[in-house]
Tab-separated table of C-alpha atoms and ligand atoms in Angstrom:
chain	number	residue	atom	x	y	z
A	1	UNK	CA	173.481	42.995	80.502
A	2	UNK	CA	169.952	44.637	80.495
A	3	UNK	CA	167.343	43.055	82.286
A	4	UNK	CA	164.989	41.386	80.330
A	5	UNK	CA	161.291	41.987	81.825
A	6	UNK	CA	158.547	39.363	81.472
A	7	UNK	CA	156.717	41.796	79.076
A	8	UNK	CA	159.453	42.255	76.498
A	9	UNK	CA	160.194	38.402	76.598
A	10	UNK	CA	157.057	37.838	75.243
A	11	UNK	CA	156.897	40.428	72.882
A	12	UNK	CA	160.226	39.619	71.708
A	13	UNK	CA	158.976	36.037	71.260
A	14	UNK	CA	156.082	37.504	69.024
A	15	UNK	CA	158.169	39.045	66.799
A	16	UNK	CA	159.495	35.954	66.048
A	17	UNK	CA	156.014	35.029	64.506
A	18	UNK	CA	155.075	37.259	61.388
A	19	UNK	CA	151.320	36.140	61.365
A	20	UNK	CA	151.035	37.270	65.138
A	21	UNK	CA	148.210	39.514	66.174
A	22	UNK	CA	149.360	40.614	69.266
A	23	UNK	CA	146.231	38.768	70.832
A	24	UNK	CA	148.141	35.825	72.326
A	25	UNK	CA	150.731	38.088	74.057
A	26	UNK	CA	148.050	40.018	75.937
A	27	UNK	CA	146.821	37.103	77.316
A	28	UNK	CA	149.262	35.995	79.099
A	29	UNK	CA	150.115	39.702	79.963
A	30	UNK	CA	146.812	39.409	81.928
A	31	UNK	CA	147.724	36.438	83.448
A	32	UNK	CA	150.976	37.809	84.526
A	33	UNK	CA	149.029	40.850	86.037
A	34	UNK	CA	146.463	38.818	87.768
A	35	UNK	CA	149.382	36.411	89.633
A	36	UNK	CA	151.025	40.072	90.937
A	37	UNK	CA	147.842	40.644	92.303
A	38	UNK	CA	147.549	36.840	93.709
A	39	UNK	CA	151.018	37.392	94.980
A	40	UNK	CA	150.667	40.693	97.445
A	41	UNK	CA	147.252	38.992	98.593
A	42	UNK	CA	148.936	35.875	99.574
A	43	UNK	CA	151.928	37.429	100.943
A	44	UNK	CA	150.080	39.744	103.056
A	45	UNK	CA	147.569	37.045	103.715
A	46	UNK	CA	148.457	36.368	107.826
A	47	UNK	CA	148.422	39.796	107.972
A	48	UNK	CA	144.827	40.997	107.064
A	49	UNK	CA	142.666	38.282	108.095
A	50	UNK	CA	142.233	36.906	104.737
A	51	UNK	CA	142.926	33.383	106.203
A	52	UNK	CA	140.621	30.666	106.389
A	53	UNK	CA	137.660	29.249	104.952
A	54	UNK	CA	134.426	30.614	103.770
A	55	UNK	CA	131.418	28.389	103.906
A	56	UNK	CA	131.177	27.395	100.163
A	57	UNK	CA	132.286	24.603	98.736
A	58	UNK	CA	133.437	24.028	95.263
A	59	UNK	CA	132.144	21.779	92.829
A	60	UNK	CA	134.413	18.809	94.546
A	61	UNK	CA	132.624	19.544	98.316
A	62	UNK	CA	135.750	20.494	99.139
A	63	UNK	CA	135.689	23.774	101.120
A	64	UNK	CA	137.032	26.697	99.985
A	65	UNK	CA	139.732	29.271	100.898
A	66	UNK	CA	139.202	32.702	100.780
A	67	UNK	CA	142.074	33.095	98.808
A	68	UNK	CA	140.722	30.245	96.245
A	69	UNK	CA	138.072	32.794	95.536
A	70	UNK	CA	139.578	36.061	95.291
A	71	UNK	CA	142.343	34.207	92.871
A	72	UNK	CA	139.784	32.623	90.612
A	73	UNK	CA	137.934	36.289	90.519
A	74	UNK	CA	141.391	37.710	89.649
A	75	UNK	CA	141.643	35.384	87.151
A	76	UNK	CA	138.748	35.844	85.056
A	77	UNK	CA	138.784	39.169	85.574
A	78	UNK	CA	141.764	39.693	83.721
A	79	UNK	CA	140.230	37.735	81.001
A	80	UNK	CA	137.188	38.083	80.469
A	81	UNK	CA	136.935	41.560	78.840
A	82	UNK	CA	140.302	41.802	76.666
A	83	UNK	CA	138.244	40.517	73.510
A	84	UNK	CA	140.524	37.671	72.833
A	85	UNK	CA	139.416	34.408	75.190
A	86	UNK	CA	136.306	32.821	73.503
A	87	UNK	CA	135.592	30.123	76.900
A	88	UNK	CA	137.435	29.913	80.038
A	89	UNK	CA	137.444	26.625	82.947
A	90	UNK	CA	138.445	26.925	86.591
A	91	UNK	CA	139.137	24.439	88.800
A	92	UNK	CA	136.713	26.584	91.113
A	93	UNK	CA	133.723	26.771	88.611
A	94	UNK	CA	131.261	23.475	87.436
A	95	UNK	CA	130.220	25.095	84.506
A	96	UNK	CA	132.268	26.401	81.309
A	97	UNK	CA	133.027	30.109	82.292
A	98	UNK	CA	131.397	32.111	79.575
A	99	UNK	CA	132.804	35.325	78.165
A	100	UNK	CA	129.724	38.554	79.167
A	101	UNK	CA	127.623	39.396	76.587
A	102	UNK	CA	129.042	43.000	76.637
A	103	UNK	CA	132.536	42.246	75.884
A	104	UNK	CA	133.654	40.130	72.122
A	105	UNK	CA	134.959	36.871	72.179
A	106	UNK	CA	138.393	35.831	71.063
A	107	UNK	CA	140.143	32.975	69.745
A	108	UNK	CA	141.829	31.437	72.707
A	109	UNK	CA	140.624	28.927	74.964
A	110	UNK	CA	142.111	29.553	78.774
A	111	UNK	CA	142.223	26.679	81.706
A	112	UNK	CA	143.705	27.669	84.943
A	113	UNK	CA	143.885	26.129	88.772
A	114	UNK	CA	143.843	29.349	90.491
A	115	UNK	CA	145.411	28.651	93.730
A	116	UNK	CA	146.832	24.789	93.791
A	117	UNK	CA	147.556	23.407	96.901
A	118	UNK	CA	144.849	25.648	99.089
A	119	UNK	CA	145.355	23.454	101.673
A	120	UNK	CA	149.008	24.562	102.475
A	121	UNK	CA	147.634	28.245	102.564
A	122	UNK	CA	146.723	28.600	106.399
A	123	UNK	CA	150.519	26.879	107.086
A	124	UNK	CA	152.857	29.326	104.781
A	125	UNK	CA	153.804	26.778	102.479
A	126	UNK	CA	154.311	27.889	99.273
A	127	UNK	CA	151.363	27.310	96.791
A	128	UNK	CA	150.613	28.346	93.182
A	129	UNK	CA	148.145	29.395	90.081
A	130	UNK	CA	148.747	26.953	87.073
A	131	UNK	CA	147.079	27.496	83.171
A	132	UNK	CA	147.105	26.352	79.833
A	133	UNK	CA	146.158	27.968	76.483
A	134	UNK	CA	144.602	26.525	73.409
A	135	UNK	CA	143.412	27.824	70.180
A	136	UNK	CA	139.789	27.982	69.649
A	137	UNK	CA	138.017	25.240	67.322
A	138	UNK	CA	135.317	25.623	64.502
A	139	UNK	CA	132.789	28.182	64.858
A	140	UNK	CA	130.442	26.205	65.424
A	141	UNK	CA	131.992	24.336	68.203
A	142	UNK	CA	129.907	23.959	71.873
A	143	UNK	CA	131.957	25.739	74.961
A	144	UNK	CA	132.324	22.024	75.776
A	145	UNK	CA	134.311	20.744	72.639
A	146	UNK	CA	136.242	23.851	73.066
A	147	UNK	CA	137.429	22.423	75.928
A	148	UNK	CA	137.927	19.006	75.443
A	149	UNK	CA	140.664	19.551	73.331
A	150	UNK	CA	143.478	17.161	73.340
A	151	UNK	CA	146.815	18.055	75.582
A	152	UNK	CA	148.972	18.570	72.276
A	153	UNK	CA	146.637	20.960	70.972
A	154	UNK	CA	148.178	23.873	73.972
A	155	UNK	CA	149.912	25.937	72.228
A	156	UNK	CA	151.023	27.482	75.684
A	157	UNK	CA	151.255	26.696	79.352
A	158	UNK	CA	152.704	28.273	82.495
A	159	UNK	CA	152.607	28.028	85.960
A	160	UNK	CA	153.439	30.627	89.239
A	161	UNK	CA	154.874	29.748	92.670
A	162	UNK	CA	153.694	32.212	95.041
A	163	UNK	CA	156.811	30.808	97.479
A	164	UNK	CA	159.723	32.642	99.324
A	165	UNK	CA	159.557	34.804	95.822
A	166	UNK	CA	156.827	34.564	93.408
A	167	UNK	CA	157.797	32.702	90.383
A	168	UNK	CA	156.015	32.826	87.063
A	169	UNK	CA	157.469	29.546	84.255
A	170	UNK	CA	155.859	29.624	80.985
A	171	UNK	CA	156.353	28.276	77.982
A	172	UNK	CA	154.576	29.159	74.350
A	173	UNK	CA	155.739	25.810	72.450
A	174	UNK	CA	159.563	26.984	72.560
A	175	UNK	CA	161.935	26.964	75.344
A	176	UNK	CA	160.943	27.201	78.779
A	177	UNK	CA	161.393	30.076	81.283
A	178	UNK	CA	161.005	31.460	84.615
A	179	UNK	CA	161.031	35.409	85.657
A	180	UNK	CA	161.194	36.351	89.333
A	181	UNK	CA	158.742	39.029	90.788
A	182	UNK	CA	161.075	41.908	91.848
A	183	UNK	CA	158.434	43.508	94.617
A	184	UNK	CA	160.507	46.606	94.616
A	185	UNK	CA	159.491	47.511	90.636
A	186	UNK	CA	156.336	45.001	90.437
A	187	UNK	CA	158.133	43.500	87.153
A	188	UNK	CA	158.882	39.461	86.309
A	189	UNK	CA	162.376	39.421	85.723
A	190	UNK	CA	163.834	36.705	83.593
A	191	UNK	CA	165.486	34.726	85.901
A	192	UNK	CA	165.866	31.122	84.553
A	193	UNK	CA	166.192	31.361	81.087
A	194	UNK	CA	165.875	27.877	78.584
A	195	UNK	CA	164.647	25.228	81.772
A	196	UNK	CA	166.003	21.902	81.157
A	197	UNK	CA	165.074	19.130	83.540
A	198	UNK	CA	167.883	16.945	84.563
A	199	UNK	CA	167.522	13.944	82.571
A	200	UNK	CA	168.044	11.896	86.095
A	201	UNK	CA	167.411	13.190	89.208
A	202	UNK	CA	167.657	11.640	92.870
A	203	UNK	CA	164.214	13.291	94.358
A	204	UNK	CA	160.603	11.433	94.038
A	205	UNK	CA	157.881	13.350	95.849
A	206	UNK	CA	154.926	11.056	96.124
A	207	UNK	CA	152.225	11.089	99.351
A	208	UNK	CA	153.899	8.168	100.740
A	209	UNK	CA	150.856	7.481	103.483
A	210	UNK	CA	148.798	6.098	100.241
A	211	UNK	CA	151.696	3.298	100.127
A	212	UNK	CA	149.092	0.267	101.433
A	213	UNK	CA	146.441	1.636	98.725
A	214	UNK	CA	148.654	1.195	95.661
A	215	UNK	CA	149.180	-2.040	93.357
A	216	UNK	CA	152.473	-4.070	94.128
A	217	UNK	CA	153.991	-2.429	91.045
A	218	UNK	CA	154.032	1.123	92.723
A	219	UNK	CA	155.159	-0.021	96.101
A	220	UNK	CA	157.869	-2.114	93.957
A	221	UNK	CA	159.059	0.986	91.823
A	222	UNK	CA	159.036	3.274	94.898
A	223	UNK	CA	161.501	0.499	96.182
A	224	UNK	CA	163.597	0.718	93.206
A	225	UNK	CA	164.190	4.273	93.821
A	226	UNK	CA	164.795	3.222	96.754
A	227	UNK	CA	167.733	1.213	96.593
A	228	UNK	CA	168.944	3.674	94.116
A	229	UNK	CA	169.560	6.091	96.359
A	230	UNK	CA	166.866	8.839	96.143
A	231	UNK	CA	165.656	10.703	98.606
A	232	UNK	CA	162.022	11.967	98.966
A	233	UNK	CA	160.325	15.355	99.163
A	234	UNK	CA	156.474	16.029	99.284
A	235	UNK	CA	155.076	19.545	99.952
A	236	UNK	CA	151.478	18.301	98.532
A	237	UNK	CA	151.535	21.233	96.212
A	238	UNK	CA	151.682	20.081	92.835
A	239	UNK	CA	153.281	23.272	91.479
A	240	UNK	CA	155.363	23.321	94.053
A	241	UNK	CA	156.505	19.869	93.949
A	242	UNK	CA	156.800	20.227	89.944
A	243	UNK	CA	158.752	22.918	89.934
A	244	UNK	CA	161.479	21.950	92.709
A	245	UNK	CA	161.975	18.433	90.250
A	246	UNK	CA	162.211	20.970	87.425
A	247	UNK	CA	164.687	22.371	88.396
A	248	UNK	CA	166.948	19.496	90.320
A	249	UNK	CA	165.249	16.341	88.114
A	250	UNK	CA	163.360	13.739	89.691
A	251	UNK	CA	159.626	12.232	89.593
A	252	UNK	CA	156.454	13.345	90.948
A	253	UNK	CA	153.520	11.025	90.645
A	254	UNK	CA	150.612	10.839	92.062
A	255	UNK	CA	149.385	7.425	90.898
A	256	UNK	CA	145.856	5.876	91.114
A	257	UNK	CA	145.049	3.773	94.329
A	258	UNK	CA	142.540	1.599	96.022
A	259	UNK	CA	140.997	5.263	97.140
A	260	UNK	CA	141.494	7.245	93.823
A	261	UNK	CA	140.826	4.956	91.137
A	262	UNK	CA	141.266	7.514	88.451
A	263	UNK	CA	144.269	9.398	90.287
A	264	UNK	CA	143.379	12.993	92.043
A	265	UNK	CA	145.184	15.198	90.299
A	266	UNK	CA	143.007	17.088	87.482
A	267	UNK	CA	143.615	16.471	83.293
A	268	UNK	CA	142.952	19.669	81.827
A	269	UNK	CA	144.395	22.379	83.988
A	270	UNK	CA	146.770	20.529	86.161
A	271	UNK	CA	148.364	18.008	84.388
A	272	UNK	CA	147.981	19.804	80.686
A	273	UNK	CA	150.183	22.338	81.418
A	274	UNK	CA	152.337	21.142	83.240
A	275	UNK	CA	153.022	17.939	81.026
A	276	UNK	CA	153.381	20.667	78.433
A	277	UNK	CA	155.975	22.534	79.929
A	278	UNK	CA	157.923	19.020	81.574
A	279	UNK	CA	157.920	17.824	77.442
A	280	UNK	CA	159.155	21.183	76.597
A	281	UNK	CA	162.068	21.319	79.062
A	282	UNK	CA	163.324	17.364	78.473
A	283	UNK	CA	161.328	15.676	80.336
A	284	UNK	CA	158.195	13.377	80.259
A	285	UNK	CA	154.661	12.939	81.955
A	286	UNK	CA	152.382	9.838	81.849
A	287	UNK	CA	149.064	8.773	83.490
A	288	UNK	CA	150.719	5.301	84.298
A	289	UNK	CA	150.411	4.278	80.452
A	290	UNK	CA	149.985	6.530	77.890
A	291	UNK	CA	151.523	9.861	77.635
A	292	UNK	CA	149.464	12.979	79.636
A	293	UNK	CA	149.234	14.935	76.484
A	294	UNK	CA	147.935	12.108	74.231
A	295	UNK	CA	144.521	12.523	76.466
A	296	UNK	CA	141.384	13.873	75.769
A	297	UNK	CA	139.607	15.012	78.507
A	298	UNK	CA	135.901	13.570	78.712
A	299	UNK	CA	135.119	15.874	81.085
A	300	UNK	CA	135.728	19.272	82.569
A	301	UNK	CA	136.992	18.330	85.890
A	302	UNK	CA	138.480	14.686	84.936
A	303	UNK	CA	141.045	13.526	87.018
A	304	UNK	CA	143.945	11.683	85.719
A	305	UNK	CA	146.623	9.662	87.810
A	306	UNK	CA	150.196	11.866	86.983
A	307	UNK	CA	153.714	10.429	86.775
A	308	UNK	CA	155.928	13.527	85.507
A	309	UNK	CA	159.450	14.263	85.653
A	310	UNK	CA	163.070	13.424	84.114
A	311	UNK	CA	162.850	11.178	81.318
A	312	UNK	CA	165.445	8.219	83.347
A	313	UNK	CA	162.347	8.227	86.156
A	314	UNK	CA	159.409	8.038	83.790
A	315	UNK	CA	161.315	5.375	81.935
A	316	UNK	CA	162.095	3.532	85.069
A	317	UNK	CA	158.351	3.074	85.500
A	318	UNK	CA	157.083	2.131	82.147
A	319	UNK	CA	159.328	-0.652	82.681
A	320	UNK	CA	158.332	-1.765	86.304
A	321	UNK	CA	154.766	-0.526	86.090
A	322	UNK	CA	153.064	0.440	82.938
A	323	UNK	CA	151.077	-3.024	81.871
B	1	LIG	P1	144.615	21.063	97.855
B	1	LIG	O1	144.413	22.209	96.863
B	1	LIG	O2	143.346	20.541	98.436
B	1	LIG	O3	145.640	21.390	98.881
B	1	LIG	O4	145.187	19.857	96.983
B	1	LIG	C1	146.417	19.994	96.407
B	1	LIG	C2	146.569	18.987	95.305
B	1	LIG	O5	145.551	19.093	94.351
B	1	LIG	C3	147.937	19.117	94.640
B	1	LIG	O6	148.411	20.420	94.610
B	1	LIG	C4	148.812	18.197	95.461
B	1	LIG	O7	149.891	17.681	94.716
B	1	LIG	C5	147.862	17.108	95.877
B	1	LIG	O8	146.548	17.675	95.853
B	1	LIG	C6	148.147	16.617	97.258
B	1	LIG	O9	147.261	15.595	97.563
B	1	LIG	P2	147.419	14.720	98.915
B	1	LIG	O10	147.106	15.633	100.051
B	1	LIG	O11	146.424	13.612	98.762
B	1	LIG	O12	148.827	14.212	98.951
């Protein structure tokens, strides 16, 4: 069988659509390019003193890597001059990221978490880039309203695991599918064609030390599980969580608490796309109530408690949980 490249997939995908421009398909060409280059940085990272922290901070005081910055730099530079993104938001930026003056504006709207799960970088756990992609409003729409766009609106969403091979899963409102980096060639290779979550697992990956700062009803669905018979698995990278319970089924959720009233996890460019790509393969995502991609996001950086996974485990807590 010939290998199908990450390239061809999509343009094989665009053919599909007679009204396509072509515009779309670079995009996430770019992004594709930009997580290669993410990739050999964070797989030579121990090597060239990359490591460690710089003194900024980004707009949550948290401190940031060096590799936080060089992958949201990455990032917009593959974007910001193709003539096809009108607005871009980072999880590393405050502000809207405006397109230059000197290049044209496009019609898509990009949202990305550079490098999720920074923490695990110094340790060699794996770690990963996540992004979403929506169509641009009205003309005369502000950056902002651009960007508070509702989580059905994506008309695409993706995510790459920079683990023990880089992994890039995306999914433009069909199936869902994964490519493997081949380092020898530099070319996603489809590897994991039409994802389908398990519609039961026997995983949950939650940070069990918050247990004494949720409501009864978590500790009491946790329990449940429980007595099921699941096991548990945490690497405290979303992406990496997500895409293990992908794969195998299961639930992630990282629900509020007496600490995180409004969860920790971020609306637009974490749980977006990846509720996107969970509804896409069979399974569901919920911020305790009401689905993920039935939010609006008030603002940029809102942070949302997540519950995502196979449909039996999401199901399993409406019942005990959702009020
Ligand atoms: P860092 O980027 O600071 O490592 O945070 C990672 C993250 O946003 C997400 O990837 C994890 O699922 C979650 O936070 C882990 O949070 P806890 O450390 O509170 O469990």
């Amino acid at each position: 069988m010939a290998l199908m490249n990450l390239s061809r997939f999509i343009l094989e995908e665009q053919r599909r659509f007679s009204e396509a421009t072509g515009d779309f398909t670079m995009i996430l060409e770019q992004i594709a390019f930009a997580s290669k280059i993410i990739a050999r940085e964070v797989n030579k990272a121990g090597l060239v003193n990359i490591l460690g922290s710089l003194d900024t901070q980004n707009v949550f005081g948290e401190t940031q890597q060096k590799l936080d910055v060089f992958a949201n730099q990455k990032m917009i530079e593959a974007l910001d001059h193709i003539g096809k993104v009108c607005v871009m938001a980072s999880e590393e930026i405050e502000t809207p990221i405006e397109i230059p003056d000197k290049y044209q504006k496009g019609k898509y709207v990009v949202v990305f978490d550079p490098l999720d799960g920074s923490s695990n970088i110094d340790v060699n756990v794996s770690i990963g880039t996540i992004f979403g992609i929506f169509k641009k409003k009205e003309d005369e729409c502000s950056l902002e309203d651009n960007l508070q766009q509702k989580g059905r609106d994506l008309i695409a969403a993706g995510y790459v695991v920079y683990g023990s091979s880089t992994m890039f899963v995306y999914c433009a409102g069909g199936t869902v599918n994964g490519f493997t980096l081949d380092p020898s060639v530099g070319e996603f290779l489809l590897s994991h064609s039409n994802i389908k979550i398990p519609p039961k697992g026997n995983i949950y990956s939650v940070n069990e030390a918050n247990f004494n700062k949720w409501d009864e009803n978590i500790r009491n669905y946790i329990g449940a599980l429980k007595n099921e018979g699941y096991t548990s698995r945490y690497i405290g990278s979303l992406v990496s969580d997500f895409h293990r319970n992908l794969l195998k089924g299961g639930i992630f959720l990282y629900p509020s608490d007496e600490k995180n009233k409004k969860g920790k996890l971020r609306l637009l460019y974490e749980a977006f796309p990846l509720s996107f790509i969970v509804e896409h393969a069979g399974g569901a995502s919920i911020d305790g109530n009401i689905d993920i991609l039935d939010k609006v996001p008030q603002t940029l950086h809102d942070r949302t408690p997540l519950i995502i996974g196979s449909k039996y485990e999401v199901e399993l807590f409406k019942k005990l949980v959702a009020k």
